[in-house]
Coordinates of C-alpha atoms in Angstrom, one line a residue:
M284 CA -12.6 -7.6 -11.3
A285 CA -11.1 -4.4 -10.2
G286 CA -9.3 -4.0 -13.7
A287 CA -12.6 -4.2 -15.0
T288 CA -14.3 -1.8 -13.2
R289 CA -11.6 0.9 -13.7
R290 CA -12.3 0.4 -17.3
L291 CA -15.9 0.7 -17.2
A292 CA -15.1 3.9 -15.4
R293 CA -12.6 5.0 -17.7
F294 CA -15.6 4.1 -20.5
H295 CA -18.0 6.5 -18.8
E296 CA -15.9 9.4 -18.5
A297 CA -14.9 9.1 -22.1
V298 CA -18.7 9.0 -22.8
L299 CA -19.4 12.1 -20.4
H300 CA -16.2 14.4 -22.0
R301 CA -17.8 13.2 -25.5
A302 CA -21.6 13.8 -24.9
H303 CA -20.2 17.6 -23.5
C304 CA -18.8 18.2 -26.7
V305 CA -21.6 17.5 -29.0
M306 CA -23.9 19.1 -26.8
R307 CA -21.9 22.3 -26.4
D308 CA -21.8 22.2 -30.3
G309 CA -25.3 21.7 -30.5
S310 CA -26.1 24.4 -29.1
R311 CA -24.0 26.7 -30.6
N312 CA -25.5 25.8 -33.8
K313 CA -28.9 26.4 -32.7
R314 CA -30.3 23.3 -33.5
V315 CA -34.1 22.0 -32.6
P316 CA -34.2 22.2 -28.6
L317 CA -35.1 18.6 -27.0
L318 CA -35.1 18.1 -23.4
L319 CA -34.0 14.6 -22.1
E320 CA -35.0 13.7 -18.4
A321 CA -33.6 10.8 -17.1
I322 CA -37.0 9.2 -14.6
S323 CA -35.0 6.1 -14.1
V324 CA -31.6 4.4 -14.8
A325 CA -29.9 0.9 -15.0
D326 CA -27.1 2.4 -16.2
E327 CA -25.8 6.0 -16.0
T328 CA -23.7 5.8 -19.2
D329 CA -26.8 4.7 -21.5
V330 CA -28.6 8.1 -21.2
W331 CA -25.3 10.1 -21.9
M332 CA -25.0 8.0 -24.9
E333 CA -28.6 8.7 -26.1
A334 CA -27.9 12.3 -25.6
I335 CA -25.0 11.8 -27.9
R336 CA -27.4 10.3 -30.3
L337 CA -29.6 12.8 -30.0
T338 CA -27.5 15.6 -30.8
R339 CA -26.2 13.8 -33.9
Q340 CA -29.6 13.8 -35.3
G341 CA -29.7 17.9 -35.0
F342 CA -31.0 18.3 -31.5
D343 CA -29.7 20.9 -29.0
V344 CA -30.1 18.3 -26.0
E345 CA -30.3 19.5 -22.9
L346 CA -30.4 16.8 -20.4
S347 CA -31.5 16.4 -17.1
S348 CA -30.0 13.7 -15.5
Q349 CA -30.9 13.6 -11.8
I350 CA -33.6 11.9 -10.8
C351 CA -36.2 13.4 -8.5
D352 CA -39.8 13.5 -7.8
S353 CA -40.6 16.9 -9.3
P354 CA -40.4 17.1 -13.0
A355 CA -37.0 18.5 -14.5
V356 CA -36.8 22.3 -15.6
S357 CA -36.0 23.5 -18.5
T358 CA -33.2 26.6 -18.9
Q359 CA -34.8 26.8 -22.7
N360 CA -37.8 26.5 -24.6
Y361 CA -37.8 23.3 -26.0
E362 CA -39.9 21.8 -28.7
H363 CA -39.5 18.0 -27.7
H364 CA -39.4 16.4 -24.3
L365 CA -38.0 13.3 -23.9
L366 CA -38.7 10.8 -20.6
W367 CA -35.6 8.2 -20.4
C368 CA -36.6 5.1 -18.8
G369 CA -33.9 2.6 -17.8
R370 CA -35.8 0.9 -15.1
G371 CA -39.1 1.1 -16.2
I372 CA -41.7 4.1 -15.2
S373 CA -43.0 4.9 -11.6
S374 CA -46.7 5.4 -11.7
N375 CA -46.6 8.6 -10.1
K376 CA -44.2 9.7 -13.2
H377 CA -46.3 8.0 -15.3
S378 CA -49.4 9.9 -14.6
Q379 CA -47.4 13.2 -15.1
F380 CA -46.7 11.9 -18.2
L381 CA -50.2 11.1 -19.3
E382 CA -51.4 14.7 -18.0
K383 CA -49.0 16.3 -20.0
L384 CA -49.5 14.2 -23.0
N385 CA -53.4 14.7 -23.0
A386 CA -52.6 18.4 -22.7
G387 CA -51.0 18.6 -25.8
Q388 CA -47.4 19.0 -25.0
P389 CA -44.1 17.2 -27.2
I390 CA -43.4 14.6 -24.5
R391 CA -42.4 10.7 -25.5
L392 CA -41.2 7.9 -23.3
C393 CA -37.7 6.4 -24.5
G394 CA -35.7 4.2 -23.2
P395 CA -35.2 0.2 -22.9
D396 CA -37.7 -0.1 -20.0
T397 CA -40.8 2.2 -20.5
R398 CA -42.9 -0.4 -18.6
V399 CA -44.8 1.0 -15.1
T400 CA -43.7 -0.1 -12.2
L401 CA -44.9 -0.3 -8.9
S402 CA -42.8 2.1 -7.0

């Protein structure tokens, strides 16, 4: 069991390292800016793997991986805003999402679990 935990930790560190490398490359090459905001996470590695995937698809990904009640603040202007839902989306966050969507902002839900939760 301890060996499996260590292997998972090493895998997570490898994913973080790779994500930082490809995200730095995306920023350097002035790709299309995208904000990836984690609003619920089941496995922290998943959101970083999504950042790698999006970067490889031609985006300059800025990842806000800290989950908090207030919306993420980007350091740059972005053309796309994705909300990562690893364990659902709270009704409060869903309301914020709908307000932004109805205002015409470029925002979408993504991740393995986009259902609205009670919390």
